[in-house]
Amino acid sequence: MKIKLLITFAFLSLTTFGQLTGKVKSLNISKSASVNDTVIKVVYNNNKISNNPNPPALFFNGKLVSYSLLSTINPESITSVNVVKKDTIIDSVKYFGKIMIQGKTPSKYNYMSLNEFKSKYVSSSENVPVFQIDGTIVDDNYDSYLIDEKNILRVIVTPVDNPRQKIKIDFINLLTKSAKNIEESNQIIIR
């Protein structure tokens, strides 16, 4: 979580140049909710760094990687983060800066796409897969969305079959080896 916050801060410092005034797309400032509220508030979560039209290039251990990898990297395994505010062109793609992340031991990581992970660990099914990582639904291409296999603690597969709504999905929830997830997995609940 710390690294996500650090990278988000670094990214915002690269793309923010002044104070925003007036109506700004995607900016919503509102009062906090209370028990006496009579209107249901609907929130659409669609804030992704990689959706920015001018993202910085992300390097992990010297290799250009997708922002998706940040969702499963263990923050404890990161030794340094360096932000370079100079534009660069890589494979004919212009990036507005670079974020260089160095991990402790490069051989300790095993990157794979979500589809590769599904083929390796989840029983074959005709249902459509929907992935979630630590509470965040993945809405990117499962072939290019990279995760670190060695930082996955648990996989929870929930098949959803609703013939009336014509829904047949496998909800695949990946839990990373974060301190919170490890602590929760070690708790014993007596009913």
mmCIF file of C-alpha atoms in Angstrom:
data_model
loop_
_atom_site.group_PDB
_atom_site.id
_atom_site.type_symbol
_atom_site.label_atom_id
_atom_site.label_comp_id
_atom_site.label_asym_id
_atom_site.label_seq_id
_atom_site.Cartn_x
_atom_site.Cartn_y
_atom_site.Cartn_z
ATOM 1 C CA MET A 1 0.000 0.000 0.000
ATOM 2 C CA LYS A 2 2.873 2.342 0.778
ATOM 3 C CA ILE A 3 4.391 1.849 -2.656
ATOM 4 C CA LYS A 4 1.056 2.450 -4.385
ATOM 5 C CA LEU A 5 0.719 5.708 -2.460
ATOM 6 C CA LEU A 6 4.304 6.697 -3.275
ATOM 7 C CA ILE A 7 3.893 5.946 -6.974
ATOM 8 C CA THR A 8 0.566 7.769 -7.123
ATOM 9 C CA PHE A 9 2.184 10.799 -5.473
ATOM 10 C CA ALA A 10 5.124 10.640 -7.886
ATOM 11 C CA PHE A 11 2.771 10.343 -10.841
ATOM 12 C CA LEU A 12 0.652 13.255 -9.714
ATOM 13 C CA SER A 13 3.739 15.412 -9.247
ATOM 14 C CA LEU A 14 4.686 14.685 -12.870
ATOM 15 C CA THR A 15 1.334 15.694 -14.319
ATOM 16 C CA THR A 16 0.138 18.477 -12.021
ATOM 17 C CA PHE A 17 1.308 21.946 -13.016
ATOM 18 C CA GLY A 18 -1.063 24.348 -11.310
ATOM 19 C CA GLN A 19 -4.155 24.936 -9.275
ATOM 20 C CA LEU A 20 -7.436 23.718 -10.745
ATOM 21 C CA THR A 21 -10.367 26.156 -10.719
ATOM 22 C CA GLY A 22 -13.945 25.989 -11.959
ATOM 23 C CA LYS A 23 -15.554 22.770 -13.131
ATOM 24 C CA VAL A 24 -13.045 19.997 -13.632
ATOM 25 C CA LYS A 25 -13.909 16.628 -15.184
ATOM 26 C CA SER A 26 -13.724 13.747 -12.646
ATOM 27 C CA LEU A 27 -13.291 16.114 -9.672
ATOM 28 C CA ASN A 28 -16.062 15.746 -7.138
ATOM 29 C CA ILE A 29 -15.879 17.394 -3.742
ATOM 30 C CA SER A 30 -18.789 16.612 -1.462
ATOM 31 C CA LYS A 31 -19.675 16.438 2.210
ATOM 32 C CA SER A 32 -19.246 13.203 4.139
ATOM 33 C CA ALA A 33 -22.148 10.793 4.526
ATOM 34 C CA SER A 34 -24.205 10.442 7.694
ATOM 35 C CA VAL A 35 -26.797 8.031 9.075
ATOM 36 C CA ASN A 36 -29.613 10.520 8.408
ATOM 37 C CA ASP A 37 -28.916 10.860 4.680
ATOM 38 C CA THR A 38 -32.024 10.149 2.595
ATOM 39 C CA VAL A 39 -30.357 9.947 -0.807
ATOM 40 C CA ILE A 40 -28.329 6.899 -1.816
ATOM 41 C CA LYS A 41 -24.936 7.941 -3.113
ATOM 42 C CA VAL A 42 -23.625 5.992 -6.102
ATOM 43 C CA VAL A 43 -19.853 6.066 -6.674
ATOM 44 C CA TYR A 44 -18.198 4.864 -9.878
ATOM 45 C CA ASN A 45 -14.612 3.783 -9.285
ATOM 46 C CA ASN A 46 -12.635 4.382 -12.451
ATOM 47 C CA ASN A 47 -9.467 6.091 -11.248
ATOM 48 C CA LYS A 48 -6.476 4.427 -12.861
ATOM 49 C CA ILE A 49 -3.003 5.827 -13.381
ATOM 50 C CA SER A 50 -2.580 3.953 -16.652
ATOM 51 C CA ASN A 51 -5.687 5.671 -18.130
ATOM 52 C CA ASN A 52 -3.908 9.010 -18.123
ATOM 53 C CA PRO A 53 -3.181 9.990 -21.738
ATOM 54 C CA ASN A 54 0.372 10.990 -20.732
ATOM 55 C CA PRO A 55 1.587 8.386 -18.215
ATOM 56 C CA PRO A 56 5.207 8.018 -17.157
ATOM 57 C CA ALA A 57 7.056 4.830 -18.090
ATOM 58 C CA LEU A 58 7.223 2.330 -15.227
ATOM 59 C CA PHE A 59 10.379 0.244 -14.790
ATOM 60 C CA PHE A 60 10.760 -2.569 -12.271
ATOM 61 C CA ASN A 61 14.314 -3.897 -11.869
ATOM 62 C CA GLY A 62 15.253 -2.168 -15.123
ATOM 63 C CA LYS A 63 12.442 -3.746 -17.168
ATOM 64 C CA LEU A 64 9.558 -1.717 -18.639
ATOM 65 C CA VAL A 65 6.387 -3.117 -17.063
ATOM 66 C CA SER A 66 2.655 -2.413 -16.984
ATOM 67 C CA TYR A 67 1.103 -0.473 -14.098
ATOM 68 C CA SER A 68 -0.895 -3.611 -13.346
ATOM 69 C CA LEU A 69 2.177 -5.146 -11.749
ATOM 70 C CA LEU A 70 1.912 -2.635 -8.890
ATOM 71 C CA SER A 71 -1.195 -4.432 -7.611
ATOM 72 C CA THR A 72 0.784 -7.519 -6.566
ATOM 73 C CA ILE A 73 4.300 -6.286 -5.776
ATOM 74 C CA ASN A 74 5.154 -6.681 -2.107
ATOM 75 C CA PRO A 75 6.099 -3.198 -0.811
ATOM 76 C CA GLU A 76 8.588 -4.790 1.615
ATOM 77 C CA SER A 77 10.601 -6.106 -1.345
ATOM 78 C CA ILE A 78 11.257 -2.634 -2.801
ATOM 79 C CA THR A 79 14.616 -1.042 -2.095
ATOM 80 C CA SER A 80 14.235 2.252 -3.960
ATOM 81 C CA VAL A 81 11.950 4.377 -6.135
ATOM 82 C CA ASN A 82 13.399 7.017 -8.449
ATOM 83 C CA VAL A 83 11.313 9.515 -10.433
ATOM 84 C CA VAL A 84 12.810 11.029 -13.592
ATOM 85 C CA LYS A 85 10.841 14.027 -14.879
ATOM 86 C CA LYS A 86 12.271 13.938 -18.395
ATOM 87 C CA ASP A 87 10.176 12.805 -21.378
ATOM 88 C CA THR A 88 11.370 9.650 -23.088
ATOM 89 C CA ILE A 89 10.438 7.611 -26.167
ATOM 90 C CA ILE A 90 10.434 3.815 -25.928
ATOM 91 C CA ASP A 91 9.399 1.679 -28.923
ATOM 92 C CA SER A 92 7.854 4.747 -30.628
ATOM 93 C CA VAL A 93 5.727 5.545 -27.547
ATOM 94 C CA LYS A 94 6.241 8.870 -25.794
ATOM 95 C CA TYR A 95 6.248 8.709 -21.997
ATOM 96 C CA PHE A 96 6.120 11.809 -19.845
ATOM 97 C CA GLY A 97 8.758 10.846 -17.298
ATOM 98 C CA LYS A 98 9.931 7.591 -15.773
ATOM 99 C CA ILE A 99 9.325 5.815 -12.487
ATOM 100 C CA MET A 100 12.200 3.466 -11.687
ATOM 101 C CA ILE A 101 11.508 0.863 -8.966
ATOM 102 C CA GLN A 102 14.271 -1.417 -7.718
ATOM 103 C CA GLY A 103 13.403 -4.654 -5.932
ATOM 104 C CA LYS A 104 15.607 -6.507 -3.444
ATOM 105 C CA THR A 105 16.195 -9.775 -5.297
ATOM 106 C CA PRO A 106 15.242 -9.884 -9.002
ATOM 107 C CA SER A 107 15.057 -13.704 -9.031
ATOM 108 C CA LYS A 108 12.327 -13.690 -6.337
ATOM 109 C CA TYR A 109 9.651 -12.497 -8.772
ATOM 110 C CA ASN A 110 7.584 -14.532 -11.190
ATOM 111 C CA TYR A 111 5.548 -12.303 -13.503
ATOM 112 C CA MET A 112 2.628 -13.783 -15.379
ATOM 113 C CA SER A 113 -0.597 -12.571 -16.952
ATOM 114 C CA LEU A 114 -3.937 -13.166 -15.261
ATOM 115 C CA ASN A 115 -4.922 -15.633 -18.002
ATOM 116 C CA GLU A 116 -1.687 -17.593 -17.445
ATOM 117 C CA PHE A 117 -2.374 -17.567 -13.693
ATOM 118 C CA LYS A 118 -5.937 -18.787 -14.289
ATOM 119 C CA SER A 119 -4.724 -21.625 -16.534
ATOM 120 C CA LYS A 120 -2.223 -22.720 -13.899
ATOM 121 C CA TYR A 121 -4.370 -22.532 -10.736
ATOM 122 C CA VAL A 122 -8.097 -22.403 -11.558
ATOM 123 C CA SER A 123 -10.097 -25.375 -12.834
ATOM 124 C CA SER A 124 -11.213 -25.047 -16.424
ATOM 125 C CA SER A 125 -14.719 -23.672 -16.820
ATOM 126 C CA GLU A 126 -17.039 -22.370 -19.529
ATOM 127 C CA ASN A 127 -17.860 -19.382 -17.305
ATOM 128 C CA VAL A 128 -16.481 -15.914 -18.024
ATOM 129 C CA PRO A 129 -13.732 -15.005 -15.523
ATOM 130 C CA VAL A 130 -13.851 -11.761 -13.517
ATOM 131 C CA PHE A 131 -10.736 -11.003 -11.485
ATOM 132 C CA GLN A 132 -10.429 -9.019 -8.289
ATOM 133 C CA ILE A 133 -7.131 -8.272 -6.515
ATOM 134 C CA ASP A 134 -7.313 -7.204 -2.867
ATOM 135 C CA GLY A 135 -10.769 -5.712 -3.301
ATOM 136 C CA THR A 136 -10.177 -4.022 -6.664
ATOM 137 C CA ILE A 137 -11.873 -5.420 -9.761
ATOM 138 C CA VAL A 138 -9.550 -5.795 -12.737
ATOM 139 C CA ASP A 139 -11.010 -4.254 -15.873
ATOM 140 C CA ASP A 140 -7.952 -4.495 -18.123
ATOM 141 C CA ASN A 141 -6.867 -7.063 -20.689
ATOM 142 C CA TYR A 142 -6.210 -10.317 -18.795
ATOM 143 C CA ASP A 143 -3.519 -11.289 -21.319
ATOM 144 C CA SER A 144 -1.408 -8.191 -20.631
ATOM 145 C CA TYR A 145 -2.278 -7.576 -16.964
ATOM 146 C CA LEU A 146 0.809 -8.779 -15.096
ATOM 147 C CA ILE A 147 0.951 -10.030 -11.526
ATOM 148 C CA ASP A 148 3.726 -11.418 -9.335
ATOM 149 C CA GLU A 149 2.750 -15.053 -8.790
ATOM 150 C CA LYS A 150 5.032 -15.355 -5.761
ATOM 151 C CA ASN A 151 3.144 -12.615 -3.893
ATOM 152 C CA ILE A 152 -0.298 -14.279 -4.099
ATOM 153 C CA LEU A 153 -1.496 -15.649 -0.755
ATOM 154 C CA ARG A 154 -4.862 -17.107 -1.669
ATOM 155 C CA VAL A 155 -7.216 -17.549 -4.620
ATOM 156 C CA ILE A 156 -10.953 -17.642 -3.925
ATOM 157 C CA VAL A 157 -13.127 -18.744 -6.858
ATOM 158 C CA THR A 158 -16.858 -18.090 -6.619
ATOM 159 C CA PRO A 159 -18.932 -19.402 -9.528
ATOM 160 C CA VAL A 160 -22.019 -17.278 -10.245
ATOM 161 C CA ASP A 161 -24.702 -19.000 -12.318
ATOM 162 C CA ASN A 162 -27.916 -17.016 -12.728
ATOM 163 C CA PRO A 163 -29.903 -18.444 -15.666
ATOM 164 C CA ARG A 164 -32.716 -15.910 -15.279
ATOM 165 C CA GLN A 165 -30.256 -13.033 -15.891
ATOM 166 C CA LYS A 166 -28.153 -15.137 -18.284
ATOM 167 C CA ILE A 167 -25.055 -14.684 -16.131
ATOM 168 C CA LYS A 168 -22.370 -17.354 -15.899
ATOM 169 C CA ILE A 169 -19.126 -16.042 -14.400
ATOM 170 C CA ASP A 170 -16.292 -17.223 -12.213
ATOM 171 C CA PHE A 171 -15.460 -14.481 -9.742
ATOM 172 C CA ILE A 172 -11.731 -15.000 -9.033
ATOM 173 C CA ASN A 173 -10.503 -13.071 -6.011
ATOM 174 C CA LEU A 174 -6.711 -12.915 -5.548
ATOM 175 C CA LEU A 175 -5.376 -11.965 -2.126
ATOM 176 C CA THR A 176 -1.773 -10.779 -1.966
ATOM 177 C CA LYS A 177 0.672 -11.513 0.836
ATOM 178 C CA SER A 178 0.061 -8.149 2.511
ATOM 179 C CA ALA A 179 0.366 -7.930 6.303
ATOM 180 C CA LYS A 180 -3.396 -7.373 6.586
ATOM 181 C CA ASN A 181 -4.305 -10.411 4.447
ATOM 182 C CA ILE A 182 -1.830 -12.659 6.283
ATOM 183 C CA GLU A 183 -3.177 -11.543 9.670
ATOM 184 C CA GLU A 184 -6.777 -12.118 8.570
ATOM 185 C CA SER A 185 -5.967 -15.560 7.160
ATOM 186 C CA ASN A 186 -4.427 -16.622 10.475
ATOM 187 C CA GLN A 187 -7.481 -15.637 12.540
ATOM 188 C CA ILE A 188 -9.682 -18.406 13.859
ATOM 189 C CA ILE A 189 -13.360 -17.518 14.152
ATOM 190 C CA ILE A 190 -15.419 -19.581 16.590
ATOM 191 C CA ARG A 191 -19.182 -19.503 16.049
#
